[in-house]
CSV table of C-alpha atoms in Angstrom, one decimal:
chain,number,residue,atom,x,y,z
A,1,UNK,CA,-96.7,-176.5,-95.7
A,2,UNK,CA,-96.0,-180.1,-94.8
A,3,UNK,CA,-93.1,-181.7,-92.3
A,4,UNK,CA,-92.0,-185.2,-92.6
A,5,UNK,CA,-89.9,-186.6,-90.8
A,6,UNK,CA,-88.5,-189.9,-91.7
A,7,UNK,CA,-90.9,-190.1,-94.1
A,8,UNK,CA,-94.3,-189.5,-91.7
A,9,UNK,CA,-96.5,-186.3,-92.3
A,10,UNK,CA,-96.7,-184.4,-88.8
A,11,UNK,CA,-100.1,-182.6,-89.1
A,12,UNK,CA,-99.4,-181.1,-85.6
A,13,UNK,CA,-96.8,-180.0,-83.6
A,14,UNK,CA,-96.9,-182.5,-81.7
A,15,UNK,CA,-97.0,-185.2,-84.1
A,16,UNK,CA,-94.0,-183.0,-85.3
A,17,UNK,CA,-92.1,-183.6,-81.7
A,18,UNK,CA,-93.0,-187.2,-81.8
A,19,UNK,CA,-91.8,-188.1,-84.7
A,20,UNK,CA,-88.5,-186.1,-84.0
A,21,UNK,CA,-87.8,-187.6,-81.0
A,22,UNK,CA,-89.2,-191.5,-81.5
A,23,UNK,CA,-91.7,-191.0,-78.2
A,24,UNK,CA,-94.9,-189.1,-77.7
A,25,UNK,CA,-94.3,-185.9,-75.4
A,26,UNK,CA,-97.1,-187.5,-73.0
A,27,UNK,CA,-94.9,-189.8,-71.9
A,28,UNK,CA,-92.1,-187.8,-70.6
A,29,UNK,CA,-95.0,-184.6,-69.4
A,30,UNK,CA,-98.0,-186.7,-68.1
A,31,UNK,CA,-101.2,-186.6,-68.6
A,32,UNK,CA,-103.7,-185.2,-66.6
A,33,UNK,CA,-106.2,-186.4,-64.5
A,34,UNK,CA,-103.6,-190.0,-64.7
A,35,UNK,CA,-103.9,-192.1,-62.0
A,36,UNK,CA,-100.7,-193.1,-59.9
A,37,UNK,CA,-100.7,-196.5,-61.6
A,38,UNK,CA,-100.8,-194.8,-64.5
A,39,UNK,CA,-98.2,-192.9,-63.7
A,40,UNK,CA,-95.9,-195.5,-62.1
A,41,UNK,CA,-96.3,-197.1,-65.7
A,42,UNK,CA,-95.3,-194.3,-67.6
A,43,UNK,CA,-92.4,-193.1,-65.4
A,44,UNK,CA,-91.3,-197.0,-65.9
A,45,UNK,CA,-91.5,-197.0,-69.7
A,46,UNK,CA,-89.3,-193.6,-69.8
A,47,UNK,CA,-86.6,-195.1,-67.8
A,48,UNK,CA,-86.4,-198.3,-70.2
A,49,UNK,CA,-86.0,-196.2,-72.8
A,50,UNK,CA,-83.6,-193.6,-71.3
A,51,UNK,CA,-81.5,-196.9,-70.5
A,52,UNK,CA,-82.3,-198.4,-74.3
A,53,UNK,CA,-81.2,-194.8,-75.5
A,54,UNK,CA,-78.9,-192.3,-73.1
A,55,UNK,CA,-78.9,-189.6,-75.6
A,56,UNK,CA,-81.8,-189.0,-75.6
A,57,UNK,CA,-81.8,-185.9,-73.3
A,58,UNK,CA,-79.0,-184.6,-75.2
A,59,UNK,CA,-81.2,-184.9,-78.4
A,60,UNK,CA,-84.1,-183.6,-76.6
A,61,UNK,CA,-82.1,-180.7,-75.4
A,62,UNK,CA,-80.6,-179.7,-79.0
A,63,UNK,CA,-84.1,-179.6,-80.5
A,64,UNK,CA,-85.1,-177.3,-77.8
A,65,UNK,CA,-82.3,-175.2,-77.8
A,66,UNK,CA,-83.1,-174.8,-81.7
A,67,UNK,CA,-86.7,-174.3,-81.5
A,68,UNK,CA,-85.8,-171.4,-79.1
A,69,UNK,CA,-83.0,-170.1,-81.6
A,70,UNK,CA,-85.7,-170.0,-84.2
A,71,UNK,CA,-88.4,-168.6,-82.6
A,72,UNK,CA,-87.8,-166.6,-79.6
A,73,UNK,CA,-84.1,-165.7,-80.1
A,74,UNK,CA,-84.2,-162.9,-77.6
A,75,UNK,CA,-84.4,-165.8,-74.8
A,76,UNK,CA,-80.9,-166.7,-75.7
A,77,UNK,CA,-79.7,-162.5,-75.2
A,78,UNK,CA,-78.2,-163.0,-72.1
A,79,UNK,CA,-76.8,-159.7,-70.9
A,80,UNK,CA,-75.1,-159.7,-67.1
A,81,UNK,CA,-77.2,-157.0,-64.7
A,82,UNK,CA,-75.2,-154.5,-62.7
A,83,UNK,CA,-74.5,-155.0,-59.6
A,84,UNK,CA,-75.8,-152.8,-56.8
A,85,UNK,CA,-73.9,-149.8,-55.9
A,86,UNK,CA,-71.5,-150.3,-52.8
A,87,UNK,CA,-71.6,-154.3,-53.2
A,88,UNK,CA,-67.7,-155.5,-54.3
A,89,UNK,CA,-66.9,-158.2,-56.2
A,90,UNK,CA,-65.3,-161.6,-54.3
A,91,UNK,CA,-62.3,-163.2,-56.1
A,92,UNK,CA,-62.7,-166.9,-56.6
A,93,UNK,CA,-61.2,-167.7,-53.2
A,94,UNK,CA,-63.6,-165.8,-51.7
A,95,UNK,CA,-61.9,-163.0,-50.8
A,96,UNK,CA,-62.7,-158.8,-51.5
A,97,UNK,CA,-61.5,-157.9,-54.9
């Protein structure tokens, strides 16, 4: 199975992520063994584009929050843990309940 995205084949997934998000995922995790010009440079281009494009991290955050739906949907089955016998519950003023 193929996936295009705006009208580019992603062979990989992380051609897939690139051409979802407009950037290469090195940019915003590193690479390593980089050097701390390299880095310095890098961590410079991100914040032009975060200031060319504040959305971004909202975008970045939707896709993620999908991908997660999708494939590991037991991440997102939050279920609240007791509490430990004899501790009481504080009202929002911080008072015992």
């Amino acid at each position: 199975m193929r996936s295009i995205v705006a009208g580019h084949v992603a062979v990989t997934a992380t051609e897939f992520v690139e051409l979802a998000l407009g950037t290469p995922p090195d940019l915003w995790l590193g690479v390593e063994g980089e050097t701390e010009e390299e880095r310095a440079g890098r961590l410079a281009a991100a914040r032009d584009i975060l200031a060319d494009d504040p959305t971004l991290p909202d975008r970045v955050s939707q896709v993620a929050a999908e991908v997660i739906e999708a494939y590991a949907p037991e991440l997102f089955g939050v279920v609240p843990l007791p509490r430990p016998a004899g501790r009481r519950q504080r009202s929002r003023k911080g008072a015992a309940a």
